[in-house]
Coordinates of C-alpha atoms in Angstrom, one line a residue:
M1 CA 117.7 24.9 -34.3
A2 CA 114.5 23.5 -32.7
T3 CA 114.8 21.9 -29.2
E4 CA 114.3 18.1 -29.4
V5 CA 111.3 16.9 -27.4
H6 CA 111.8 13.6 -25.5
F7 CA 109.3 11.2 -23.9
D8 CA 109.6 8.0 -21.9
Y9 CA 107.1 6.4 -24.3
I10 CA 105.8 7.3 -27.7
I11 CA 102.7 5.4 -28.6
V12 CA 101.8 5.4 -32.3
G13 CA 98.0 4.8 -32.7
G14 CA 95.3 5.8 -30.2
G15 CA 93.0 2.9 -30.8
T16 CA 92.0 0.2 -28.3
A17 CA 95.5 -1.0 -27.4
G18 CA 97.1 2.5 -27.5
C19 CA 94.6 3.9 -25.1
V20 CA 95.0 1.0 -22.7
L21 CA 98.8 1.3 -22.8
A22 CA 98.8 5.1 -22.2
S23 CA 96.3 5.0 -19.4
R24 CA 97.7 2.1 -17.5
L25 CA 101.3 3.2 -17.8
I26 CA 100.6 6.6 -16.4
E27 CA 98.3 5.1 -13.7
R28 CA 101.1 2.8 -12.5
E29 CA 103.9 5.3 -12.8
S30 CA 102.7 8.9 -12.7
S31 CA 106.1 10.4 -13.4
L32 CA 106.3 9.0 -16.9
S33 CA 106.1 11.3 -19.9
I34 CA 104.0 9.7 -22.7
L35 CA 103.1 10.9 -26.1
L36 CA 100.1 9.4 -27.9
I37 CA 99.8 10.0 -31.6
E38 CA 96.5 9.3 -33.4
A39 CA 95.8 9.8 -37.1
G40 CA 92.1 10.5 -36.5
A41 CA 90.1 12.9 -34.4
D42 CA 88.7 12.8 -30.9
V43 CA 85.1 11.5 -31.6
T44 CA 83.6 11.9 -28.1
T45 CA 81.2 14.6 -29.4
N46 CA 80.2 12.7 -32.6
P47 CA 76.4 12.3 -32.3
H48 CA 76.5 8.8 -33.8
V49 CA 79.2 7.3 -31.7
S50 CA 77.5 6.8 -28.4
K51 CA 74.4 5.0 -29.8
P52 CA 75.2 1.3 -30.7
L53 CA 72.7 1.2 -33.6
D54 CA 74.1 4.3 -35.2
A55 CA 77.2 2.6 -36.4
A56 CA 75.9 2.5 -40.0
H57 CA 76.3 6.3 -40.1
L58 CA 80.0 5.9 -39.2
H59 CA 81.1 3.5 -42.0
F60 CA 82.4 5.5 -45.0
S61 CA 82.4 8.7 -42.8
D62 CA 85.4 10.8 -41.8
I63 CA 86.4 8.3 -39.1
D64 CA 86.8 5.5 -41.6
F65 CA 89.9 5.1 -43.8
K66 CA 87.5 3.4 -46.3
Y67 CA 90.0 0.6 -47.2
F68 CA 89.3 -1.9 -49.9
T69 CA 91.1 -5.2 -50.5
V70 CA 92.6 -6.2 -53.8
P71 CA 90.2 -8.2 -56.0
Q72 CA 89.6 -11.5 -54.2
Q73 CA 90.1 -14.5 -56.4
Y74 CA 87.4 -16.7 -54.7
L75 CA 84.9 -13.9 -54.2
D76 CA 84.1 -13.1 -57.9
N77 CA 87.4 -11.4 -58.4
K78 CA 86.0 -8.3 -56.7
P79 CA 87.5 -6.1 -54.0
R80 CA 85.9 -6.1 -50.5
Y81 CA 85.4 -3.1 -48.2
V82 CA 87.3 -3.4 -44.9
C83 CA 86.8 -0.8 -42.2
G84 CA 89.9 0.9 -41.0
V85 CA 89.0 3.2 -38.1
K86 CA 90.6 6.7 -38.0
A87 CA 89.6 8.0 -34.5
L88 CA 90.9 8.2 -31.0
S89 CA 89.6 5.1 -29.3
G90 CA 89.9 3.1 -32.6
A91 CA 87.4 0.3 -33.2
T92 CA 85.6 0.9 -30.0
A93 CA 84.1 3.9 -31.8
I94 CA 82.4 1.9 -34.5
N95 CA 82.3 -1.9 -33.7
S96 CA 79.2 -3.9 -33.1
G97 CA 80.1 -4.4 -29.5
G98 CA 80.3 -8.2 -29.3
W99 CA 82.3 -9.1 -26.1
I100 CA 83.5 -12.6 -27.1
R101 CA 86.8 -14.0 -25.8
G102 CA 86.7 -17.2 -27.9
D103 CA 87.9 -20.7 -27.4
R104 CA 90.8 -21.6 -25.0
Q105 CA 92.2 -24.0 -27.6
D106 CA 93.0 -21.0 -29.9
Y107 CA 95.0 -19.4 -27.2
E108 CA 97.0 -22.6 -26.7
D109 CA 97.9 -22.3 -30.4
W110 CA 98.9 -18.6 -29.8
A111 CA 101.1 -19.6 -26.8
R112 CA 102.7 -22.3 -28.9
E113 CA 103.5 -19.9 -31.7
A114 CA 104.9 -17.4 -29.2
G115 CA 106.8 -20.1 -27.3
D116 CA 105.4 -18.6 -24.1
D117 CA 102.5 -19.7 -21.9
R118 CA 101.7 -16.1 -20.9
W119 CA 99.6 -16.0 -24.1
S120 CA 97.7 -19.2 -23.4
Y121 CA 94.1 -18.8 -22.2
D122 CA 95.1 -19.3 -18.6
G123 CA 98.0 -16.8 -19.1
Q124 CA 95.6 -14.2 -20.5
L125 CA 92.8 -14.9 -18.0
P126 CA 94.0 -12.4 -15.3
Y127 CA 94.0 -9.7 -18.0
F128 CA 90.6 -10.5 -19.3
Q129 CA 89.5 -10.1 -15.7
R130 CA 91.5 -6.9 -15.2
S131 CA 89.7 -5.2 -18.1
E132 CA 86.2 -6.4 -17.4
H133 CA 83.3 -5.2 -15.2
H134 CA 81.1 -8.3 -15.7
F135 CA 77.3 -7.7 -15.8
D136 CA 76.5 -10.6 -13.4
P137 CA 77.9 -10.2 -9.9
H138 CA 77.2 -13.8 -9.2
A139 CA 79.2 -15.1 -12.2
D140 CA 82.2 -17.4 -11.7
P141 CA 85.0 -15.3 -10.1
E142 CA 87.5 -17.7 -11.5
Q143 CA 86.6 -16.5 -15.0
H144 CA 85.3 -13.0 -14.7
G145 CA 86.3 -9.6 -13.4
F146 CA 84.0 -7.3 -11.6
E147 CA 86.1 -4.2 -11.0
G148 CA 87.6 -3.5 -14.4
P149 CA 86.8 -0.4 -16.4
M150 CA 84.9 -2.0 -19.4
H151 CA 81.3 -2.8 -18.5
T152 CA 79.5 -5.6 -20.2
S153 CA 75.8 -6.4 -20.5
S154 CA 73.7 -9.2 -21.6
V155 CA 70.5 -8.8 -23.6
K156 CA 68.4 -9.6 -20.6
T157 CA 70.2 -7.2 -18.2
S158 CA 69.9 -4.4 -20.8
G159 CA 66.1 -4.7 -20.5
R160 CA 65.6 -5.8 -24.2
K161 CA 62.7 -8.3 -24.5
Y162 CA 62.4 -9.5 -28.1
P163 CA 59.4 -11.6 -29.1
L164 CA 61.5 -14.1 -31.0
R165 CA 63.8 -15.0 -28.1
D166 CA 62.3 -18.4 -27.3
T167 CA 61.6 -19.2 -30.9
I168 CA 65.2 -18.8 -32.0
L169 CA 66.5 -20.6 -28.9
H170 CA 64.4 -23.6 -29.7
A171 CA 65.4 -23.5 -33.4
W172 CA 69.0 -23.8 -32.4
K173 CA 68.2 -26.6 -30.1
S174 CA 66.5 -28.4 -32.9
L175 CA 69.9 -28.5 -34.6
G176 CA 71.3 -30.3 -31.6
L177 CA 73.1 -27.4 -30.0
K178 CA 73.0 -27.1 -26.2
E179 CA 72.2 -23.9 -24.3
I180 CA 75.2 -22.8 -22.2
E181 CA 75.3 -20.3 -19.4
D182 CA 78.6 -18.6 -20.3
A183 CA 80.4 -18.5 -23.6
N184 CA 83.2 -16.3 -22.2
N185 CA 84.8 -19.0 -20.1
G186 CA 87.0 -20.5 -22.8
F187 CA 84.4 -23.1 -23.8
P188 CA 82.0 -21.2 -26.2
Q189 CA 80.4 -24.0 -28.2
G190 CA 76.7 -24.1 -27.9
I191 CA 74.0 -21.4 -27.6
A192 CA 74.7 -18.5 -25.2
E193 CA 73.1 -15.2 -24.6
L194 CA 74.8 -12.4 -26.6
V195 CA 77.1 -10.2 -24.5
E196 CA 78.1 -6.7 -25.5
N197 CA 80.4 -4.1 -24.0
R198 CA 77.7 -1.5 -23.4
R199 CA 77.0 0.5 -20.3
D200 CA 73.4 1.7 -19.8
G201 CA 72.9 0.9 -23.5
L202 CA 75.6 3.2 -24.7
R203 CA 79.0 2.6 -26.4
Q204 CA 82.1 2.9 -24.3
L205 CA 85.1 4.5 -25.9
A206 CA 88.5 3.2 -25.0
S207 CA 89.8 6.8 -24.4
Q208 CA 87.0 7.3 -21.9
V209 CA 87.1 3.9 -20.2
Y210 CA 90.9 4.2 -20.0
P211 CA 91.2 7.9 -19.4
L212 CA 94.1 9.8 -21.0
R213 CA 94.8 12.3 -18.2
S214 CA 98.3 13.6 -18.1
I215 CA 99.0 12.0 -21.6
H216 CA 100.3 14.3 -24.3
T217 CA 97.9 13.5 -27.1
L218 CA 98.2 14.5 -30.8
T219 CA 95.1 13.8 -32.9
N220 CA 94.7 14.2 -36.7
T221 CA 98.4 13.4 -36.9
M222 CA 100.0 10.8 -39.0
V223 CA 103.4 9.1 -38.4
R224 CA 105.7 8.7 -41.4
R225 CA 108.2 6.4 -39.8
V226 CA 110.0 5.2 -36.7
I227 CA 113.5 6.8 -36.5
L228 CA 116.2 4.1 -36.1
S229 CA 119.9 4.4 -35.3
D230 CA 122.6 1.8 -34.8
G231 CA 122.3 0.1 -31.4
Q232 CA 125.1 -0.9 -29.1
G233 CA 126.1 -4.5 -29.6
G234 CA 124.4 -4.8 -33.0
G235 CA 120.9 -4.3 -34.2
K236 CA 119.0 -1.1 -34.5
L237 CA 117.6 1.2 -31.8
A238 CA 114.3 3.1 -32.1
T239 CA 115.0 6.6 -31.0
G240 CA 111.7 8.4 -32.0
V241 CA 109.2 9.0 -34.7
E242 CA 108.9 11.4 -37.7
L243 CA 105.5 12.8 -38.6
T244 CA 104.2 13.4 -42.1
D245 CA 104.7 17.2 -41.5
G246 CA 108.4 16.7 -40.8
R247 CA 108.2 17.1 -37.0
Q248 CA 110.2 14.6 -35.0
F249 CA 109.8 13.4 -31.4
Y250 CA 112.2 11.3 -29.5
V251 CA 112.3 8.9 -26.6
K252 CA 114.6 9.3 -23.6
S253 CA 117.4 6.9 -22.9
G254 CA 115.8 3.6 -22.1
G255 CA 112.5 4.8 -23.5
E256 CA 110.5 2.9 -26.2
V257 CA 108.3 3.5 -29.2
L258 CA 105.1 1.4 -28.9
L259 CA 103.4 0.8 -32.3
C260 CA 99.6 0.3 -31.9
A261 CA 98.3 1.3 -35.3
G262 CA 96.4 -1.9 -36.0
S263 CA 96.7 -4.8 -38.4
Y264 CA 96.7 -2.6 -41.5
R265 CA 98.8 0.4 -40.4
S266 CA 101.4 -1.2 -38.0
P267 CA 103.0 -3.3 -40.8
Q268 CA 102.8 -0.3 -43.1
V269 CA 104.7 1.9 -40.5
L270 CA 107.3 -0.8 -40.0
M271 CA 108.0 -1.1 -43.8
L272 CA 108.1 2.7 -44.2
S273 CA 110.7 2.6 -41.5
G274 CA 112.9 0.1 -43.4
I275 CA 111.8 -2.9 -41.4
G276 CA 110.7 -5.7 -43.7
S277 CA 111.5 -7.8 -46.8
K278 CA 114.3 -6.4 -48.8
D279 CA 112.5 -7.1 -52.1
E280 CA 109.3 -5.4 -50.9
L281 CA 111.1 -2.3 -49.6
A282 CA 113.1 -2.0 -52.8
K283 CA 109.9 -1.7 -54.9
H284 CA 109.4 1.7 -53.2
N285 CA 113.1 2.8 -52.8
I286 CA 113.1 2.4 -49.1
P287 CA 116.5 1.4 -47.7
Q288 CA 116.3 -1.7 -45.6
Q289 CA 117.3 -1.1 -41.9
V290 CA 116.2 -4.5 -40.5
D291 CA 115.6 -7.7 -42.5
C292 CA 112.2 -9.0 -41.3
P293 CA 110.5 -10.8 -44.2
W294 CA 107.4 -11.7 -42.1
V295 CA 106.3 -8.1 -41.8
G296 CA 102.9 -8.0 -43.5
K297 CA 102.7 -11.8 -44.0
N298 CA 100.6 -14.4 -42.2
F299 CA 97.7 -11.9 -42.4
H300 CA 94.2 -13.2 -41.9
D301 CA 90.7 -11.9 -41.3
H302 CA 87.3 -13.5 -40.4
Q303 CA 85.0 -13.8 -43.3
M304 CA 81.2 -13.6 -42.9
I305 CA 78.0 -13.7 -44.9
F306 CA 74.5 -12.4 -44.4
R307 CA 71.3 -14.1 -45.4
Y308 CA 67.8 -12.5 -45.3
W309 CA 64.4 -14.0 -44.5
K310 CA 60.8 -12.9 -45.2
L311 CA 58.7 -13.3 -42.1
R312 CA 55.6 -15.4 -42.4
Y313 CA 53.6 -13.3 -39.9
P314 CA 55.1 -9.8 -39.8
E315 CA 51.9 -8.4 -38.4
K316 CA 52.9 -10.0 -35.0
G317 CA 55.5 -7.3 -34.5
L318 CA 58.6 -9.5 -34.6
A319 CA 61.4 -7.4 -36.2
M320 CA 62.8 -3.9 -36.0
G321 CA 60.8 -1.4 -38.0
S322 CA 57.5 -2.8 -36.6
P323 CA 55.4 -0.4 -34.6
A324 CA 55.6 -3.0 -31.8
L325 CA 59.4 -2.5 -31.3
T326 CA 59.7 1.2 -30.9
D327 CA 60.5 1.3 -27.2
P328 CA 63.8 3.1 -26.8
V329 CA 65.1 0.1 -24.8
F330 CA 65.6 -1.7 -28.2
Q331 CA 68.3 0.9 -29.0
R332 CA 70.5 -0.5 -26.2
G333 CA 72.3 -3.1 -28.3
N334 CA 72.1 -5.3 -31.3
P335 CA 68.7 -6.7 -32.2
A336 CA 69.5 -10.3 -31.3
D337 CA 69.3 -12.7 -28.3
W338 CA 71.7 -15.6 -28.9
L339 CA 75.2 -16.4 -30.2
A340 CA 75.8 -19.9 -31.5
T341 CA 79.3 -21.4 -31.7
M342 CA 79.8 -24.8 -33.3
T343 CA 82.2 -27.1 -35.0
V344 CA 82.1 -28.7 -38.5
P345 CA 82.2 -32.4 -39.5
A346 CA 85.7 -33.7 -38.8
A347 CA 85.7 -36.0 -41.8
G348 CA 84.8 -33.3 -44.3
M349 CA 87.4 -30.9 -42.8
Q350 CA 90.1 -33.6 -42.9
A351 CA 89.3 -34.3 -46.6
A352 CA 89.5 -30.6 -47.4
V353 CA 92.8 -30.2 -45.7
A354 CA 94.2 -33.2 -47.6
K355 CA 93.3 -31.5 -50.8
D356 CA 95.1 -28.4 -49.7
Q357 CA 98.2 -30.3 -48.7
E358 CA 98.3 -31.9 -52.1
T359 CA 98.6 -28.5 -53.6
S360 CA 100.9 -27.1 -50.9
K361 CA 98.3 -24.4 -50.1
I362 CA 98.6 -24.8 -46.3
D363 CA 100.9 -26.1 -43.7
D364 CA 99.7 -28.5 -41.0
E365 CA 100.0 -25.6 -38.5
H366 CA 97.6 -23.4 -40.3
I367 CA 94.4 -25.4 -39.8
P368 CA 93.0 -27.1 -36.7
V369 CA 91.4 -30.3 -37.9
E370 CA 90.3 -31.7 -34.6
S371 CA 86.6 -32.1 -34.5
A372 CA 86.2 -30.1 -31.3
R373 CA 87.4 -26.8 -32.7
S374 CA 85.1 -23.8 -32.9
H375 CA 85.0 -23.2 -36.6
L376 CA 81.6 -21.3 -36.9
E377 CA 79.8 -18.5 -35.2
S378 CA 76.2 -17.6 -36.1
N379 CA 73.5 -15.2 -35.0
V380 CA 69.9 -14.4 -36.0
L381 CA 69.1 -10.6 -36.0
Y382 CA 65.7 -9.2 -35.8
A383 CA 66.3 -6.7 -38.6
A384 CA 67.5 -6.5 -42.2
F385 CA 70.4 -4.3 -43.2
G386 CA 73.5 -4.4 -45.3
A387 CA 71.9 -6.3 -48.2
E388 CA 73.1 -3.8 -50.9
Q389 CA 76.3 -5.9 -51.5
I390 CA 74.1 -8.7 -53.0
G391 CA 72.0 -6.2 -54.9
L392 CA 69.0 -6.1 -52.6
Q393 CA 67.1 -3.2 -51.1
I394 CA 65.2 -4.4 -48.0
P395 CA 63.2 -1.8 -46.1
V396 CA 63.5 -1.9 -42.3
D397 CA 59.7 -2.2 -41.9
G398 CA 59.4 -5.2 -39.7
T399 CA 58.8 -7.7 -42.5
A400 CA 62.2 -9.3 -42.6
I401 CA 65.0 -10.6 -40.4
M402 CA 68.6 -11.7 -41.2
S403 CA 71.2 -14.1 -40.0
Y404 CA 75.0 -14.4 -40.4
Y405 CA 77.7 -16.9 -39.9
M406 CA 81.4 -16.2 -39.5
A407 CA 84.3 -18.6 -40.3
C408 CA 86.4 -18.4 -37.1
L409 CA 89.6 -20.3 -38.0
P410 CA 90.7 -19.5 -41.5
S411 CA 93.6 -21.4 -42.9
S412 CA 94.0 -18.9 -45.8
R413 CA 96.8 -16.4 -45.3
G414 CA 97.1 -13.1 -47.0
S415 CA 99.3 -10.1 -46.8
I416 CA 99.7 -6.3 -46.2
T417 CA 102.1 -4.6 -48.5
L418 CA 102.9 -1.0 -49.5
A419 CA 101.3 0.8 -52.4
S420 CA 104.0 3.5 -52.2
A421 CA 106.4 5.2 -49.8
D422 CA 103.7 7.8 -49.1
P423 CA 102.4 7.1 -45.6
S424 CA 99.0 8.6 -46.5
A425 CA 98.5 6.0 -49.2
H426 CA 96.4 3.1 -48.3
P427 CA 98.3 -0.2 -47.8
V428 CA 97.7 -3.0 -50.2
I429 CA 95.3 -5.4 -48.4
D430 CA 94.9 -9.0 -49.5
P431 CA 93.1 -11.3 -47.0
N432 CA 93.0 -14.1 -49.6
Y433 CA 89.5 -15.0 -48.5
C434 CA 88.5 -18.6 -49.2
G435 CA 92.0 -19.3 -50.5
T436 CA 92.0 -22.9 -49.3
E437 CA 89.6 -25.8 -49.7
A438 CA 89.4 -26.0 -45.9
D439 CA 88.0 -22.5 -45.7
R440 CA 85.6 -23.1 -48.6
F441 CA 84.4 -26.2 -46.8
V442 CA 83.7 -24.3 -43.6
M443 CA 81.9 -21.6 -45.5
R444 CA 79.7 -24.2 -47.2
E445 CA 79.0 -25.8 -43.8
G446 CA 77.9 -22.5 -42.4
W447 CA 75.5 -22.0 -45.4
R448 CA 74.0 -25.5 -44.9
M449 CA 73.6 -24.8 -41.1
L450 CA 71.6 -21.6 -41.7
S451 CA 69.5 -23.4 -44.3
Q452 CA 68.7 -26.1 -41.8
L453 CA 67.9 -23.5 -39.1
M454 CA 65.6 -21.2 -41.0
L455 CA 64.1 -23.6 -43.6
E456 CA 64.1 -27.1 -42.1
T457 CA 63.5 -26.9 -38.3
P458 CA 59.9 -26.7 -37.1
E459 CA 60.6 -23.3 -35.6
G460 CA 62.2 -21.9 -38.8
K461 CA 59.4 -23.2 -41.0
E462 CA 56.8 -21.5 -38.8
L463 CA 58.7 -18.3 -38.7
V464 CA 60.0 -17.8 -42.3
A465 CA 58.0 -17.7 -45.5
D466 CA 61.0 -17.6 -47.8
E467 CA 64.6 -16.4 -48.3
I468 CA 65.0 -13.0 -49.7
R469 CA 67.6 -13.5 -52.4
P470 CA 69.1 -11.8 -55.4
E471 CA 67.2 -12.0 -58.6
G472 CA 68.0 -15.1 -60.6
H473 CA 69.2 -17.1 -57.6
A474 CA 67.2 -20.0 -56.1
C475 CA 66.7 -20.6 -52.4
L476 CA 69.4 -23.1 -51.5
P477 CA 68.5 -25.8 -49.0
S478 CA 71.0 -27.6 -46.8
N479 CA 71.5 -30.4 -49.5
A480 CA 72.3 -27.9 -52.3
S481 CA 75.4 -28.7 -54.3
D482 CA 78.8 -27.3 -53.4
E483 CA 78.9 -25.4 -56.7
A484 CA 75.6 -23.7 -56.0
I485 CA 76.6 -22.6 -52.5
D486 CA 80.0 -21.4 -53.7
Q487 CA 78.3 -19.1 -56.1
R488 CA 76.3 -17.4 -53.3
I489 CA 79.4 -17.2 -51.1
K490 CA 81.3 -15.6 -54.0
M491 CA 78.6 -12.9 -54.2
G492 CA 78.0 -12.3 -50.5
G493 CA 81.2 -13.1 -48.6
Q494 CA 82.7 -10.1 -46.8
S495 CA 85.0 -9.0 -44.0
C496 CA 84.0 -9.3 -40.4
S497 CA 86.6 -6.6 -39.6
H498 CA 88.8 -8.8 -37.4
P499 CA 92.1 -8.4 -39.2
A500 CA 95.2 -9.9 -37.4
A501 CA 98.7 -11.4 -37.6
S502 CA 100.4 -9.0 -40.0
C503 CA 103.2 -8.5 -37.3
S504 CA 102.9 -12.0 -35.9
M505 CA 104.3 -12.9 -32.5
G506 CA 107.0 -15.5 -33.0
R507 CA 107.9 -14.1 -36.4
V508 CA 108.0 -10.3 -36.4
V509 CA 107.8 -9.7 -32.6
D510 CA 108.9 -11.9 -29.7
A511 CA 106.8 -13.0 -26.8
E512 CA 107.2 -9.6 -25.2
C513 CA 106.0 -7.8 -28.3
R514 CA 109.5 -6.5 -29.1
V515 CA 110.3 -6.2 -32.8
K516 CA 113.1 -8.6 -33.7
G517 CA 116.3 -6.9 -34.5
V518 CA 115.3 -3.5 -33.0
H519 CA 115.8 -2.3 -29.4
G520 CA 113.2 0.0 -28.0
L521 CA 110.3 -0.9 -30.4
R522 CA 107.3 -3.0 -29.7
V523 CA 104.0 -3.7 -31.5
V524 CA 101.0 -4.1 -29.3
D525 CA 97.7 -4.6 -31.2
A526 CA 95.8 -7.3 -33.1
S527 CA 98.6 -7.5 -35.7
V528 CA 100.7 -9.6 -33.2
I529 CA 98.0 -12.2 -32.7
P530 CA 99.6 -15.1 -34.7
V531 CA 96.7 -17.4 -35.1
P532 CA 93.0 -17.0 -35.7
L533 CA 90.8 -16.8 -32.6
A534 CA 87.1 -17.8 -32.5
A535 CA 86.5 -14.4 -31.0
H536 CA 85.5 -10.8 -31.6
Y537 CA 88.9 -9.2 -31.3
Q538 CA 88.3 -6.3 -29.0
A539 CA 88.2 -8.5 -25.9
P540 CA 91.5 -10.2 -26.7
V541 CA 93.1 -6.9 -27.6
F542 CA 92.1 -5.3 -24.3
A543 CA 93.7 -8.3 -22.5
L544 CA 96.7 -8.2 -24.8
A545 CA 97.3 -4.6 -24.0
E546 CA 96.8 -5.1 -20.2
Q547 CA 99.4 -7.8 -20.2
A548 CA 101.8 -5.7 -22.3
V549 CA 101.7 -3.0 -19.7
D550 CA 103.0 -5.5 -17.1
I551 CA 105.7 -6.7 -19.5
I552 CA 106.8 -3.2 -20.4
L553 CA 107.0 -2.0 -16.8
A554 CA 108.8 -5.2 -15.7
S555 CA 111.4 -4.6 -18.4
R556 CA 111.8 -1.0 -17.3
K557 CA 112.8 -2.1 -13.8
K558 CA 115.6 -4.4 -15.1

């Protein structure tokens, strides 16, 4: 009989949160034995990983699960691609690098859902600081960290000098937005310089920034389930994990299994372990161990849309692909200068919410209706890519630019469910994009905002000759009908790859990330974030994991 192998902690998932947990735990208590299990490979030698602009080569590659949603009712009844990273370091191996904490009001909602102020903006602030090596040593020390492992950079500090910097800034100002010095202080509304987590123009992998020295690491290894036994005093006890090849690893007495597999895989692993809704588990002949009907529910994702613009004077060398922009410095980050964050008209939002409440599509708690909320994020990029979804082939030759907007606070809620009891099968992913009138209103407002910016401001009119659009579709100005705008959104709406809430804090886990009804099992990743954040989720997840380390070690000493 094989000898059982025991560890203090078994971490399932070597993504952002998993790397932070492993590295910080061993740093704080060097005697700990920690096993980190990752479904993907170590990608540190992948030639496309280190360069920020090479991410296009990584989508649909071996480090991508290549997930697709179920057909989306409000997006032409078609599936949408959603990236699921299969690599040690997780999303830090492929993401666009935006370092965007979001709005403090969203964190207050998180704290309220969790019933614990540790998850408010002020509660998270020490952990934002702990993870961060801020690019500006003169920035506000009350908001930023200067000794953390993750380096950030602004466009200016990276050395990138784009010819459209002032033009785009003035265009945003023509819409009434104000320039702000820092969007990562909890008050992001306005126009701020784009900040990315790049160091010397290169991507920073979580497994390198948070080194895994002395960590037992298994890559290319998939977990089938968490092993549960009857706990003392009722409930279940997590005693270890079983891999798809049949091997089993166990935790020592007082040890824990830490599930960090992300918003798609973490609920899948819980359900495969018998933790979830009885009806859902019964569909796949999985005996229920713990009744937890919220597993896989409350799921949401940010939706975004791209629009493309033909330059009026491309010979001026304004966009990527132009001979004027071949300096290697332009490879140091995204081809953009500014990030704009804004609200939407309060009256229109309230009317949309009223419609949803009439049809019982949302609860009051699902949608912030206050006029001050950060509902939209937008950006103008000096390049044109990703247009294939709407049937366009746009060469990167310096003649076109693009813009996007993202709906930050969706009220639509979707689900993650099982396709089968096979752990290698993709989960069934349903974000329910645009499932509420409130979300459709916000998406229309984003469309109108970009039409105003690019077609109706003095700067936009001088810069852009026309919108590059699918055949048979008109260029829609800001006063276009809801119906016309909806048709374009149905065609172009897509995931921003910010999935969350499928193991929501307050429902599936408590405020210390412990799975309800199970001792010795926590979930630590974006799946526990219970409400949408007007953020790019890597910054919040680094802070989440940093705080979880303190929580885990404090409970160990009890």
